[in-house]
Amino acid sequence: ASFTISLHKVDNTTVMIKLRPGVSPSCRIRIKNVSRSDLKIKPGENVTFTFTCSTPEKYFIMEIQKDIDCVSGPCPFGDVHLYPPGLPRLNRTYIWDVKASTKAGLELKFSTPWLRQIEPGETCPDSISYNINSCIDEATVNIGTFCRNGSVSRVKLLGGVVMSLHLPWHSLLTTSGFNIANRASIKRLCIIESTLKGESSITLMSPNYPLGFPEDELMTWQFVIPSNMRASVFFHNYSLSNCERKEERVEYYIPGSPSNPEVFKLSDSQPANIAGSFNVSLQGCDQDAQNPGILRLLFQVVVQPPQVDENVTHLVDLSKEKNMTVTIHVEGWPSQIPLMSEPICLICKDPRTCDRVLTLTSGAVYRISFLCKDLSRLRITAEKGIGCMDIRWCQRKIYSLSVPKAITRLPIRLHRFIWKLLATDLINVEITSPSLKLQQHVPEQRCNTSYSYSIVSATPQTELNVGVFCPGGSIEKIQMRNNITISLKTFGKGFINESIPQDLKMSFVPHIKDECTFTVSPNPKAKVYLQTPNGPYGLPPYVSISWFIVVPSKQTARLGFSKDRMGVACETGRAYVNLKEETLGAEETVRREDELLPQPRNMYHSFWVNISNCKPVDKTQLTLQFWVTFADRQIDLGIILAVVAGAGVLTAIGLTVCCVKKKKKKTQNPMVGVYNANVNTQMPGKKGLFGKGRRNNESHVYAVIDDAVVYGHLLKESNGSVAPEVDVYRPFDGPIGSLPPSPPPFSFRKDIKHSSNTEEEPAPLKDTDQDTYTFAHQKSGQSEDNGDANEKGKGDTSVPLLENKE
């Protein structure tokens, strides 16, 4: 098909057809048997041409430029037409270059559906776009790029303008959609008018965005809004230039305001809840010639109807709180920022200061209101810090970890409340739940309450996720080292009702030896599951965790592990599981990582479970879970009969011994103890047993000593503690009390080689006193009674010389 383009000279229009950038010239333009790759038709020319291919839209684009001179003659004001007609169907750009004096203003008025400004690089859904450039003297400023279907109804400019309309080859648009009018000077770079008839949200940008706004320029946005609607302004992206004189600012003109214009910095929270129409102006400054910087702005205007409870305020009293912040935000914040096109929820701390996110700090009283149709979209996140730098000031103080009523009374759902507990290295944290107690969340024992606590112990080097806990369990107390973060998270609307009896409390305590210690007092009818911290990632290297399980006196606990082995391979040191009942003489059960874990067993007294880790090899973690159940203690009839029979046997033996001993004493001469300074019977390592010196009292003088009694077994064969051998387990050999059994120290666990179990020779006994004793037979005629009387008359000897260390 052939095309004929005829241009009148008075129209001052030029048509140019050229190849699309980056396309091979396989299709050409033919004019009178001459092929060419481009074509330019000037005013007054008439050209007929064809294309050598059937799809020229794939290869060529077209520009139609009309020059309008409003300086030397009158301007052709009115509707702008798409001229000339009969153009080939190519991607085309209409350009209207209007030259005008800076003493006059030009107005571009758009027909409905008006325009919507887009960011650079963004495309329009229908591929139809407008671009507006302002020309002042020799400078060109890009006012912006716009799509159809928006709110921008007029653009007023100072001086000339270059207006472009980009149409795709398949567009059937036949009108330009705007007209040009002459106006008086606007005394600023431009005025952009937006008309918003109902609930809506628009985004606008400063000229040249994202490049800099012209130096020391002024521009204005006019917003035409019904008086029964409310508008709010939000600055989403801005930067400031380096000013030598003046100050960059925005000015608001709000009809009815007593302080017009209202001046704000770009960094300020911008006005919200504005009733009806208003103007916003952006003022630049004189920039530093050496380092000018960039002034730019992208902002949003949201228009919505007034809320039903617009004048309802909610009191938030944080005046008595310390180190606390309360943030009210949309659900999903801050990881999910609501789209600017979504219905907006605003939180206002006064009628004109509203935002999507509002943060309140402790020490003040606030009256807030909401501009939001659906308050269920809002959430509260709060954080409170509690610190202790000196145990003397905070050891006896108990802190309540409960959500303040100032938060629970708001009509907004609490999402998370975080307590950050900070202390020095030698101060630890103790968490208690005296009445509700805590339940550890594990697969076999899931939390089904409306809230839970996540507890994390952290140092600059490591982080230990202690676990997730909820109320209604068996854990009365948790002691932890390092800085602790406790995060309360809600899961439903029932939190307010369930949270009334919150009883979680915290105190600072002196240093503990384990990373974490749990005190568990289970319900006798429940089966309790307990798991090592750090979930599926395993205990960190060389970390020791202990549990103290309280067993009632008339019950028996049954303890079992959920798997047969620890499931960890050690690169350095050893991993251990220690079990020990809290009773005198109880044996300690110890298992290493290369041994089977203990089989389920009964525990008749309160007991300790200690799990300590080594440095595992890659891809292995120490994660253990165990369970505890309770049953009433049963007394076996056979045991009762055996006890009775044993008591009878012991009674008979006792009577026999007494008779033999009495008979022997009648046939044997009594003996006396005579002091001798050459025999040492002092117990090694027991200095200072007496308040007086050995030579200053008579506690070492014995009245009668039966030589049938043997004293050697009362002496220890060792003079003190012997250092344990490397890689040999050191059994628990201390007093039974509130401390867990001690795992081998790390220095003993890091040697992989297994050392011999042969005991070393005990160190020789050291003489600690030169007082010695000799023994001789008592002279005939002296009675035992006289000996007793002599002993009583020679001072207080109630402190035994040899103390049996139990």
CSV table of C-alpha atoms in Angstrom, one decimal, residues 88 126 169 311 425 536 545 549 672 699 709 745 796 799:
chain,number,residue,atom,x,y,z
A,88,PRO,CA,1.0,4.9,8.2
A,126,ASP,CA,-2.0,1.1,27.1
A,169,TRP,CA,1.2,1.7,16.0
A,311,ASN,CA,-13.1,12.6,67.0
A,425,ASP,CA,29.2,-10.8,82.4
A,536,PRO,CA,17.1,-28.3,65.2
A,545,ILE,CA,22.4,-27.3,80.1
A,549,ILE,CA,13.1,-32.1,88.2
A,672,VAL,CA,45.0,-45.9,130.2
A,699,SER,CA,41.8,-32.7,124.4
A,709,VAL,CA,39.7,-50.8,118.6
A,745,PRO,CA,35.6,-29.4,82.6
A,796,ASP,CA,36.6,-29.8,127.2
A,799,VAL,CA,35.5,-32.1,119.7
